[in-house]
Short mmCIF file of C-alpha atoms and ligand atoms in Angstrom, two decimals:
data_model
loop_
_atom_site.label_atom_id
_atom_site.label_comp_id
_atom_site.label_asym_id
_atom_site.label_seq_id
_atom_site.Cartn_x
_atom_site.Cartn_y
_atom_site.Cartn_z
CA UNK A 224 131.19 -36.48 36.05
CA UNK A 225 130.88 -36.22 39.83
CA UNK A 226 131.73 -39.01 42.26
CA UNK A 227 128.01 -39.29 43.00
CA UNK A 228 127.19 -39.84 39.35
CA UNK A 229 129.87 -42.52 39.22
CA UNK A 230 128.27 -44.26 42.22
CA UNK A 231 130.34 -47.32 43.05
CA UNK A 232 131.50 -47.77 39.49
CA UNK A 233 135.18 -48.06 40.35
CA UNK A 234 135.77 -49.57 36.94
CA UNK A 235 135.43 -46.12 35.45
CA UNK A 236 138.27 -44.77 37.53
CA UNK A 237 140.61 -44.53 34.55
CA UNK A 238 138.38 -42.33 32.42
CA UNK A 239 139.36 -38.74 31.91
CA UNK A 240 136.86 -36.78 33.99
CA UNK A 241 138.59 -33.41 34.24
CA UNK A 242 138.97 -32.83 30.54
CA UNK A 243 142.68 -32.00 30.57
CA UNK A 244 144.38 -33.88 27.79
CA UNK A 245 148.00 -32.98 28.37
CA UNK A 246 149.53 -35.41 25.88
CA UNK A 247 146.84 -35.24 23.20
CA UNK A 248 147.86 -34.38 19.64
CA UNK A 249 146.32 -31.51 17.66
CA UNK A 250 144.14 -34.00 15.79
CA UNK A 251 142.92 -35.62 19.02
CA UNK A 252 142.15 -32.20 20.53
CA UNK A 253 140.16 -31.28 17.42
CA UNK A 254 138.11 -34.51 17.65
CA UNK A 255 137.58 -33.98 21.38
CA UNK A 256 136.35 -30.42 20.80
CA UNK A 257 133.94 -31.51 18.05
CA UNK A 258 132.67 -34.38 20.22
CA UNK A 259 132.09 -32.05 23.14
CA UNK A 260 130.04 -29.70 20.96
CA UNK A 261 127.52 -32.42 20.09
CA UNK A 262 127.71 -35.02 22.88
CA UNK A 263 126.21 -34.90 26.37
CA UNK A 264 127.61 -36.54 29.50
CA UNK A 265 130.06 -38.71 27.61
CA UNK A 266 133.56 -39.53 28.68
CA UNK A 267 136.66 -41.08 27.18
CA UNK A 268 139.11 -43.71 28.36
CA UNK A 269 142.68 -42.59 29.08
CA UNK A 270 144.33 -39.30 29.88
CA UNK A 271 145.17 -38.88 26.19
CA UNK A 272 142.36 -40.75 24.40
CA UNK A 273 143.08 -43.17 21.56
CA UNK A 274 141.62 -42.76 18.08
CA UNK A 275 141.19 -46.30 16.80
CA UNK A 276 140.87 -46.78 13.07
CA UNK A 277 141.30 -50.50 12.46
CA UNK A 278 141.05 -53.84 14.24
CA UNK A 279 142.17 -57.33 13.34
CA UNK A 280 141.92 -60.36 15.62
CA UNK A 281 143.10 -59.25 19.06
CA UNK A 282 144.93 -56.19 17.68
CA UNK A 283 143.85 -52.59 17.28
CA UNK A 284 145.53 -49.78 15.33
CA UNK A 285 145.33 -46.07 16.02
CA UNK A 286 145.36 -43.20 13.53
CA UNK A 287 149.17 -43.18 13.56
CA UNK A 288 149.12 -46.93 12.72
CA UNK A 289 150.40 -47.82 16.15
CA UNK A 290 149.43 -51.35 17.07
CA UNK A 291 147.88 -52.29 20.42
CA UNK A 292 147.18 -55.69 21.92
CA UNK A 293 143.53 -55.57 22.88
CA UNK A 294 143.45 -57.03 26.36
CA UNK A 295 140.17 -55.32 27.24
CA UNK A 296 137.35 -55.74 24.76
CA UNK A 297 134.87 -58.52 25.37
CA UNK A 298 132.56 -57.67 22.45
CA UNK A 299 134.68 -58.88 19.49
CA UNK A 300 134.87 -62.43 20.90
CA UNK A 301 135.91 -63.99 17.59
CA UNK A 302 138.27 -61.11 16.84
CA UNK A 303 138.00 -57.57 15.52
CA UNK A 304 136.68 -57.48 11.95
CA UNK A 305 136.40 -61.25 11.82
CA UNK A 306 136.21 -61.95 8.06
CA UNK A 307 133.54 -64.64 8.41
CA UNK A 308 131.28 -62.41 10.49
CA UNK A 309 131.84 -59.48 8.13
CA UNK A 310 131.14 -61.65 5.08
CA UNK A 311 127.95 -63.11 6.60
CA UNK A 312 126.66 -59.62 7.40
CA UNK A 313 127.58 -57.99 4.11
CA UNK A 314 126.21 -60.83 2.00
CA UNK A 315 122.91 -60.67 3.86
CA UNK A 316 122.82 -56.85 3.80
CA UNK A 317 123.33 -56.94 0.04
CA UNK A 318 120.26 -59.20 -0.31
CA UNK A 319 117.64 -58.17 2.22
CA UNK A 320 117.10 -56.73 5.69
CA UNK A 321 113.65 -56.70 7.28
CA UNK A 322 112.13 -57.57 10.66
CA UNK A 323 110.87 -60.75 12.32
CA UNK A 324 107.26 -60.42 11.12
CA UNK A 325 108.25 -62.07 7.85
CA UNK A 326 109.46 -65.61 7.67
CA UNK A 327 113.22 -65.80 7.30
CA UNK A 328 115.58 -68.75 7.67
CA UNK A 329 118.38 -66.79 9.42
CA UNK A 330 116.66 -65.99 12.69
CA UNK A 331 115.11 -69.46 12.96
CA UNK A 332 118.47 -71.12 12.35
CA UNK A 333 120.08 -68.85 14.93
CA UNK A 334 117.43 -69.81 17.52
CA UNK A 335 118.08 -73.49 16.80
CA UNK A 336 121.85 -73.02 17.06
CA UNK A 337 121.76 -71.14 20.35
CA UNK A 338 119.15 -73.47 21.87
CA UNK A 339 121.51 -76.38 21.16
CA UNK A 340 124.16 -74.71 23.38
CA UNK A 341 121.81 -74.14 26.32
CA UNK A 342 121.02 -76.74 28.98
CA UNK A 343 117.62 -77.88 30.25
CA UNK A 344 114.54 -76.62 28.49
CA UNK A 345 115.91 -73.19 27.60
CA UNK A 346 114.90 -73.33 23.96
CA UNK A 347 112.65 -70.29 23.43
CA UNK A 348 114.38 -67.14 22.14
CA UNK A 349 113.36 -63.48 21.99
CA UNK A 350 115.69 -61.17 20.08
CA UNK A 351 116.63 -57.59 21.00
CA UNK A 352 119.37 -55.17 19.98
CA UNK A 353 121.12 -54.46 23.28
CA UNK A 354 121.81 -56.05 26.63
CA UNK A 355 119.66 -53.40 28.31
CA UNK A 356 116.65 -54.31 26.18
CA UNK A 357 117.24 -57.99 26.91
CA UNK A 358 117.44 -57.33 30.66
CA UNK A 359 114.28 -55.21 30.52
CA UNK A 360 112.42 -57.92 28.60
CA UNK A 361 113.64 -60.61 31.02
CA UNK A 362 112.18 -58.56 33.88
CA UNK A 363 108.89 -58.06 32.04
CA UNK A 364 108.63 -61.83 31.67
CA UNK A 365 109.60 -62.53 35.28
CA UNK A 366 107.10 -60.02 36.64
CA UNK A 367 104.21 -61.32 34.55
CA UNK A 368 104.95 -64.98 35.27
CA UNK A 369 105.46 -64.58 39.04
CA UNK A 370 102.90 -61.83 39.62
CA UNK A 371 105.53 -60.15 41.84
CA UNK A 372 107.65 -57.03 41.29
CA UNK A 373 110.77 -57.26 43.44
CA UNK A 374 114.21 -57.81 41.93
CA UNK A 375 117.35 -58.91 43.78
CA UNK A 376 120.72 -58.00 42.29
CA UNK A 377 124.29 -57.73 43.55
CA UNK A 378 125.76 -54.69 45.25
CA UNK A 379 127.78 -52.69 42.69
CA UNK A 380 126.04 -54.36 39.75
CA UNK A 381 125.65 -53.14 36.18
CA UNK A 382 122.93 -54.51 33.89
CA UNK A 383 122.17 -51.60 31.55
CA UNK A 384 120.71 -48.14 31.17
CA UNK A 385 116.87 -48.03 30.93
CA UNK A 386 114.77 -46.83 33.89
CA UNK A 387 114.17 -50.26 35.45
CA UNK A 388 117.49 -51.78 34.38
CA UNK A 389 119.25 -48.63 35.59
CA UNK A 390 117.64 -49.22 39.00
CA UNK A 391 119.00 -52.78 38.87
CA UNK A 392 122.47 -51.32 38.19
CA UNK A 393 123.36 -50.53 41.78
CA UNK A 394 126.88 -49.40 40.85
CA UNK A 395 125.48 -46.32 39.16
CA UNK A 396 123.63 -44.58 42.00
CA UNK A 397 123.67 -44.12 45.77
CA UNK A 398 122.08 -46.84 47.97
CA UNK A 399 119.86 -44.14 49.53
CA UNK A 400 118.16 -43.69 46.13
CA UNK A 401 117.33 -47.40 45.79
CA UNK A 402 113.62 -47.96 45.07
CA UNK A 403 111.59 -50.40 47.24
CA UNK A 404 111.36 -53.03 44.48
CA UNK A 405 115.17 -53.40 44.29
CA UNK A 406 117.27 -55.26 46.84
CA UNK A 407 121.02 -55.81 46.59
CA UNK A 408 123.24 -58.40 48.27
CA UNK A 409 127.02 -58.45 48.65
CA UNK A 410 128.86 -60.32 45.90
CA UNK A 411 130.67 -63.51 46.98
CA UNK A 412 134.16 -62.04 46.94
CA UNK A 413 136.11 -64.51 49.07
CA UNK A 414 139.24 -62.30 49.00
CA UNK A 415 137.89 -58.96 50.19
CA UNK A 416 134.17 -59.48 50.80
CA UNK A 417 132.25 -59.85 54.07
CA UNK A 418 133.22 -63.55 54.36
CA UNK A 419 136.78 -64.49 53.39
CA UNK A 420 139.00 -67.48 52.94
CA UNK A 421 139.08 -70.71 51.03
CA UNK A 422 137.25 -73.09 53.35
CA UNK A 423 137.22 -76.55 51.80
CA UNK A 424 133.57 -77.24 52.63
CA UNK A 425 130.85 -75.11 51.10
CA UNK A 426 130.22 -73.09 54.26
CA UNK A 427 131.56 -69.94 52.59
CA UNK A 428 128.99 -70.15 49.83
CA UNK A 429 126.34 -70.87 52.46
CA UNK A 430 127.33 -67.69 54.32
CA UNK A 431 127.10 -65.64 51.13
CA UNK A 432 123.85 -67.31 50.05
CA UNK A 433 122.31 -66.58 53.46
CA UNK A 434 122.65 -62.86 52.69
CA UNK A 435 119.65 -63.44 50.42
CA UNK A 436 117.36 -64.12 53.40
CA UNK A 437 116.97 -60.55 54.72
CA UNK A 438 116.64 -59.23 51.14
CA UNK A 439 113.86 -61.72 50.40
CA UNK A 440 112.18 -60.90 53.73
CA UNK A 441 112.22 -57.16 53.05
CA UNK A 442 110.63 -57.66 49.62
CA UNK A 443 107.91 -59.88 51.13
CA UNK A 444 107.34 -57.40 53.95
CA UNK A 445 107.00 -54.34 51.71
CA UNK A 446 104.55 -56.14 49.40
CA UNK A 447 106.82 -56.26 46.33
CA UNK A 448 107.54 -60.00 46.56
CA UNK A 449 110.32 -61.43 44.42
CA UNK A 450 110.00 -61.65 40.67
CA UNK A 451 113.65 -62.33 39.91
CA UNK A 452 117.18 -62.75 41.14
CA UNK A 453 119.53 -61.38 38.47
CA UNK A 454 123.26 -61.95 38.48
CA UNK A 455 126.09 -61.40 36.00
CA UNK A 456 127.75 -64.84 36.06
CA UNK A 457 131.32 -63.40 36.01
CA UNK A 458 130.66 -60.39 38.31
CA UNK A 459 132.23 -57.94 35.86
CA UNK A 460 131.64 -54.77 37.88
CA UNK A 461 132.51 -56.47 41.19
CA UNK A 462 136.07 -57.24 40.06
CA UNK A 463 135.64 -60.39 37.91
CA UNK A 464 134.82 -63.08 40.46
CA UNK A 465 134.34 -66.79 40.31
CA UNK A 466 131.54 -67.61 42.79
CA UNK A 467 132.55 -70.22 45.39
CA UNK A 468 131.28 -73.76 44.67
CA UNK A 469 127.64 -74.21 45.59
CA UNK A 470 126.85 -70.48 45.81
CA UNK A 471 124.43 -70.24 42.89
CA UNK A 472 122.75 -73.55 43.78
CA UNK A 473 121.96 -72.29 47.26
CA UNK A 474 120.80 -68.88 46.07
CA UNK A 475 118.59 -70.38 43.36
CA UNK A 476 116.91 -72.65 45.95
CA UNK A 477 116.07 -69.67 48.15
CA UNK A 478 114.76 -67.56 45.26
CA UNK A 479 112.60 -70.37 43.88
CA UNK A 480 111.23 -71.16 47.35
CA UNK A 481 110.06 -67.54 47.50
CA UNK A 482 108.33 -67.86 44.11
CA UNK A 483 110.94 -65.92 42.10
CA UNK A 484 112.75 -66.76 38.87
CA UNK A 485 116.52 -67.08 38.55
CA UNK A 486 117.99 -64.99 35.76
CA UNK A 487 121.56 -65.25 34.43
CA UNK A 488 122.97 -62.08 32.88
CA UNK A 489 125.38 -63.54 30.32
CA UNK A 490 126.19 -60.26 28.58
CA UNK A 491 129.75 -60.51 29.90
CA UNK A 492 130.22 -64.18 30.74
CA UNK A 493 128.43 -65.72 27.77
CA UNK A 494 129.40 -66.70 24.22
CA UNK A 495 132.52 -68.63 25.17
CA UNK A 496 134.23 -66.12 27.46
CA UNK A 497 134.83 -68.57 30.32
CA UNK A 498 135.63 -71.65 28.21
CA UNK A 499 132.02 -72.85 28.09
CA UNK A 500 129.27 -71.31 26.00
CA UNK A 501 127.65 -69.79 29.11
CA UNK A 502 129.19 -68.68 32.40
CA UNK A 503 126.51 -70.23 34.63
CA UNK A 504 127.46 -73.70 33.31
CA UNK A 505 130.40 -73.77 35.74
CA UNK A 506 128.03 -73.58 38.68
CA UNK A 507 125.83 -76.59 38.05
CA UNK A 508 122.61 -74.58 37.83
CA UNK A 509 120.04 -74.05 35.11
CA UNK A 510 118.49 -70.57 35.19
CA UNK A 511 114.86 -69.89 34.31
CA UNK A 512 115.85 -67.03 32.03
CA UNK A 513 119.19 -66.22 30.40
CA UNK A 514 120.05 -63.08 28.49
CA UNK A 515 123.04 -62.11 26.41
CA UNK A 516 124.27 -59.14 24.35
CA UNK A 517 127.67 -57.58 23.62
CA UNK A 518 129.64 -60.56 22.16
CA UNK A 519 126.57 -62.18 20.61
CA UNK A 520 127.06 -60.26 17.34
CA UNK A 521 130.82 -59.63 17.71
CA UNK A 522 130.16 -55.87 17.60
CA UNK A 523 126.93 -55.81 15.64
CA UNK A 524 124.07 -54.78 18.00
CA UNK A 525 122.15 -58.01 18.54
CA UNK A 526 121.09 -59.48 21.86
CA UNK A 527 118.63 -62.08 23.12
CA UNK A 528 116.61 -63.58 25.96
CA UNK A 529 116.25 -67.35 26.36
CA UNK A 530 113.70 -69.10 28.48
CA UNK A 531 111.55 -72.22 28.64
CA UNK A 532 108.43 -72.89 26.60
CA UNK A 533 106.39 -73.04 29.80
CA UNK A 534 107.54 -69.61 31.03
CA UNK A 535 107.29 -68.06 27.57
CA UNK A 536 103.73 -69.30 27.08
CA UNK A 537 102.59 -68.12 30.49
CA UNK A 538 104.04 -64.67 29.76
CA UNK A 539 102.64 -64.47 26.23
CA UNK A 540 99.09 -64.89 27.54
CA UNK A 541 99.15 -61.31 28.79
CA UNK A 542 101.99 -59.51 27.04
CA UNK A 543 103.21 -58.96 23.51
CA UNK A 544 106.67 -58.06 22.27
CA UNK A 545 107.97 -56.64 19.02
CA UNK A 546 111.35 -55.10 18.26
CA UNK A 547 111.83 -53.62 14.79
CA UNK A 548 115.52 -54.44 14.61
CA UNK A 549 115.85 -57.35 17.05
CA UNK A 550 116.66 -60.55 15.16
CA UNK A 551 116.62 -59.01 11.67
CA UNK A 552 118.28 -61.14 8.97
CA UNK A 553 121.56 -59.18 9.04
CA UNK A 554 121.82 -59.31 12.85
CA UNK A 555 120.93 -62.98 12.82
CA UNK A 556 123.62 -63.63 10.19
CA UNK A 557 126.21 -61.91 12.41
CA UNK A 558 125.28 -63.91 15.52
CA UNK A 559 125.10 -67.15 13.52
CA UNK A 560 128.60 -66.53 12.19
CA UNK A 561 129.87 -65.96 15.75
CA UNK A 562 128.55 -69.36 16.85
CA UNK A 563 129.86 -71.00 13.66
CA UNK A 564 133.35 -69.61 14.28
CA UNK A 565 133.27 -70.62 17.96
CA UNK A 566 132.47 -74.19 16.96
CA UNK A 567 134.54 -74.56 13.77
CA UNK A 568 137.66 -72.98 15.27
CA UNK A 569 137.29 -74.92 18.52
CA UNK A 570 137.50 -71.65 20.43
CA UNK A 571 136.16 -73.01 23.71
CA UNK A 572 139.19 -75.30 23.93
CA UNK A 573 141.45 -72.39 22.96
CA UNK A 574 139.97 -70.30 25.79
CA UNK A 575 140.59 -73.05 28.35
CA UNK A 576 144.17 -73.49 27.17
CA UNK A 577 145.00 -69.79 27.03
CA UNK A 578 143.27 -69.14 30.33
CA UNK A 579 145.42 -71.76 32.02
CA UNK A 580 148.51 -70.15 30.49
CA UNK A 581 147.45 -66.62 31.46
CA UNK A 582 146.70 -67.58 35.08
CA UNK A 583 150.03 -69.44 35.32
CA UNK A 584 151.99 -66.50 33.94
CA UNK A 585 150.20 -64.12 36.28
CA UNK A 586 150.95 -66.36 39.27
CA UNK A 587 154.64 -66.15 38.37
CA UNK A 588 154.39 -62.37 38.31
CA UNK A 589 152.57 -62.48 41.65
CA UNK A 590 155.69 -64.05 43.20
CA UNK A 591 157.72 -61.09 41.96
CA UNK A 592 155.31 -58.21 42.64
CA UNK A 593 153.80 -58.01 46.11
CA UNK A 594 151.25 -55.53 44.82
CA UNK A 595 149.39 -58.42 43.12
CA UNK A 596 147.02 -59.52 45.87
CA UNK A 597 144.80 -62.04 44.11
CA UNK A 598 144.25 -63.24 40.56
CA UNK A 599 140.58 -64.02 40.04
CA UNK A 600 137.92 -64.70 37.42
CA UNK A 601 137.61 -67.50 34.92
CA UNK A 602 138.46 -68.28 31.32
CA UNK A 603 139.65 -65.16 29.51
CA UNK A 604 138.00 -62.81 32.00
CA UNK A 605 140.66 -62.18 34.62
CA UNK A 606 140.74 -59.69 37.48
CA UNK A 607 144.00 -58.75 39.21
CA UNK A 608 143.28 -57.31 42.66
CA UNK A 609 146.06 -54.88 43.54
CA UNK A 610 146.97 -54.29 47.18
CA UNK A 611 149.29 -51.96 49.05
CA UNK A 612 149.98 -54.70 51.53
CA UNK A 613 149.12 -58.39 51.28
CA UNK A 614 148.26 -58.76 54.98
CA UNK A 615 145.94 -55.79 55.30
CA UNK A 616 144.72 -56.12 51.67
CA UNK A 617 144.45 -52.33 51.53
CA UNK A 618 143.44 -51.67 47.91
CA UNK A 619 146.10 -50.07 45.68
CA UNK A 620 143.48 -47.98 43.87
CA UNK A 621 145.74 -45.08 42.93
CA UNK A 622 148.30 -47.36 41.32
CA UNK A 623 145.52 -49.26 39.53
CA UNK A 624 144.15 -45.98 38.18
CA UNK A 625 147.49 -45.18 36.55
CA UNK A 626 148.18 -48.60 35.02
CA UNK A 627 145.81 -48.56 32.02
CA UNK A 628 147.48 -45.37 30.74
CA UNK A 629 150.99 -46.69 31.41
CA UNK A 630 150.27 -49.99 29.66
CA UNK A 631 148.61 -48.19 26.78
CA UNK A 632 151.82 -46.20 26.26
CA UNK A 633 153.52 -49.57 25.66
CA UNK A 634 150.82 -50.83 23.34
CA UNK A 635 148.51 -52.85 25.61
CA UNK A 636 144.89 -51.93 26.36
CA UNK A 637 143.40 -53.05 29.68
CA UNK A 638 140.57 -51.86 31.95
CA UNK A 639 139.63 -51.50 35.61
CA UNK A 640 136.91 -53.07 37.70
CA UNK A 641 135.60 -53.45 41.22
CA UNK A 642 133.85 -51.07 43.63
CA UNK A 643 137.24 -49.79 44.83
CA UNK A 644 138.71 -49.39 41.35
CA UNK A 645 141.74 -51.49 42.31
CA UNK A 646 141.15 -54.53 40.08
CA UNK A 647 142.80 -54.67 36.67
CA UNK A 648 140.61 -56.27 34.05
CA UNK A 649 142.26 -58.52 31.45
CA UNK A 650 139.53 -59.57 29.01
CA UNK A 651 140.90 -59.97 25.47
CA UNK A 652 139.05 -61.16 22.37
CA UNK A 653 138.99 -64.98 22.56
CA UNK A 654 141.30 -65.31 19.55
CA UNK A 655 144.20 -63.82 21.51
CA UNK A 656 147.44 -65.83 21.10
CA UNK A 657 150.19 -66.97 23.47
CA UNK A 658 152.47 -64.37 21.89
CA UNK A 659 149.93 -61.65 22.69
CA UNK A 660 149.69 -62.89 26.29
CA UNK A 661 153.49 -62.94 26.58
CA UNK A 662 153.79 -59.41 25.21
CA UNK A 663 150.95 -58.03 27.37
CA UNK A 664 152.39 -59.58 30.53
CA UNK A 665 155.92 -58.42 29.71
CA UNK A 666 154.52 -54.89 29.59
CA UNK A 667 152.61 -55.46 32.84
CA UNK A 668 155.80 -56.74 34.49
CA UNK A 669 157.80 -53.77 33.22
CA UNK A 670 155.23 -51.21 34.32
CA UNK A 671 154.94 -52.74 37.81
CA UNK A 672 158.75 -52.87 38.16
CA UNK A 673 159.03 -49.20 37.28
CA UNK A 674 156.32 -48.25 39.76
CA UNK A 675 158.08 -50.14 42.53
CA UNK A 676 161.49 -48.55 41.89
C1 PLP B 708 126.76 -57.45 32.76
C2 PLP B 708 126.08 -56.50 31.81
N1 PLP B 708 124.77 -56.62 31.58
C3 PLP B 708 124.12 -55.80 30.73
C4 PLP B 708 124.78 -54.77 30.08
C5 PLP B 708 124.02 -53.85 29.17
O1 PLP B 708 124.32 -54.08 27.83
P1 PLP B 708 124.14 -52.89 26.75
O2 PLP B 708 125.21 -51.88 26.99
O3 PLP B 708 124.26 -53.60 25.43
O4 PLP B 708 122.78 -52.34 26.93
C6 PLP B 708 126.16 -54.61 30.29
C7 PLP B 708 126.90 -53.52 29.61
O5 PLP B 708 127.97 -53.12 29.97
C8 PLP B 708 126.83 -55.50 31.17
O6 PLP B 708 128.13 -55.38 31.40
#
């Protein structure tokens, strides 16, 4: 894949793009060859890719029965192969699987459950299979309801892979190819963004929010208007950020004043990841539309859009939606089980506790390793911004690129993020334990010490 194809997707910097698998075993090479024969444009993580055969909780096992701590995967929120999710799915699959044009208790119960976790009047649900479909549907609704076409996203964003949602994914193509209905603003990165610092007042969030003004003006001037502002609440592809206090409030005011809807992409931040059900809850705002995906079914492809009755009814006057697989009884059983486990196992509290522990442990490591510039993010979605020098904040991208492979060799899986590819992404299943955190950070410490010596 060329640099152009990668766009600003620094988070992909640790994939093997040149196809040389120096340390791969004969079995891995065979699988790679067979994959290549039948796959197009696909790539693998790591210089010598891992063949995973089993998962349990926050652990993964490869074909040699080597165990890894999964410090990367956000999808299996309630743990790999969670027995309650598996049981719910298999029991339903053994009875019946159809679509949402027949009455079925599962999907109705799921809608009721999720609506009870959402604030305001967000109690209307539309079910899809993937985050991309959910994003696309959210945009269909926003465009119909507002009568406008423009969409404002973040620079270096990722929201999915269809034509429109691909255009909203500014990390995946060059700014010169951006269509007139898409505008992008800089993410509020207070460590290495256009405005920096930790001013006590909310002037920093005002500065970042004001970046919306020229974007809104351009959309008004070119006749597109603004249908929606869409933002991933944890800024996954921008390095896992926690927006400064007041940022979303100010942005939402500007978007609504221009007649647009505010849309929270909760594919990464939602379903408990940040210690609340939804990431936007930390920012004291209520979006007009919310969509989720990935963790919603713990690995089963089920996703959803949530909005208000008023918006849904206005949209439904002129549009119709059907998705053969979205919200089918098996998918609904999977998502229901995820929410049941979150509640019954008190996982939101667990996330808050473990997050506090993880941040504390990382701060101790920061005192030892000057390469750790800033620790950012929220809940169990943590970014570690690596620098060559703390004063200049020059990104340590080359070192960051090597770390996922080095940590994998010691049994810990992590990822990369950020437009510069210098942010390590620690994002384990929510059932991760203190012992897992200790082990993962001992490996991190060891790998950093070796790099420094
Ligand atoms: C923030 C965000 N939104 C949307 C999507 C798209 O989800 P899917 O891959 O299920 O289409 C992704 C996928 O990586 C994502 O990270």
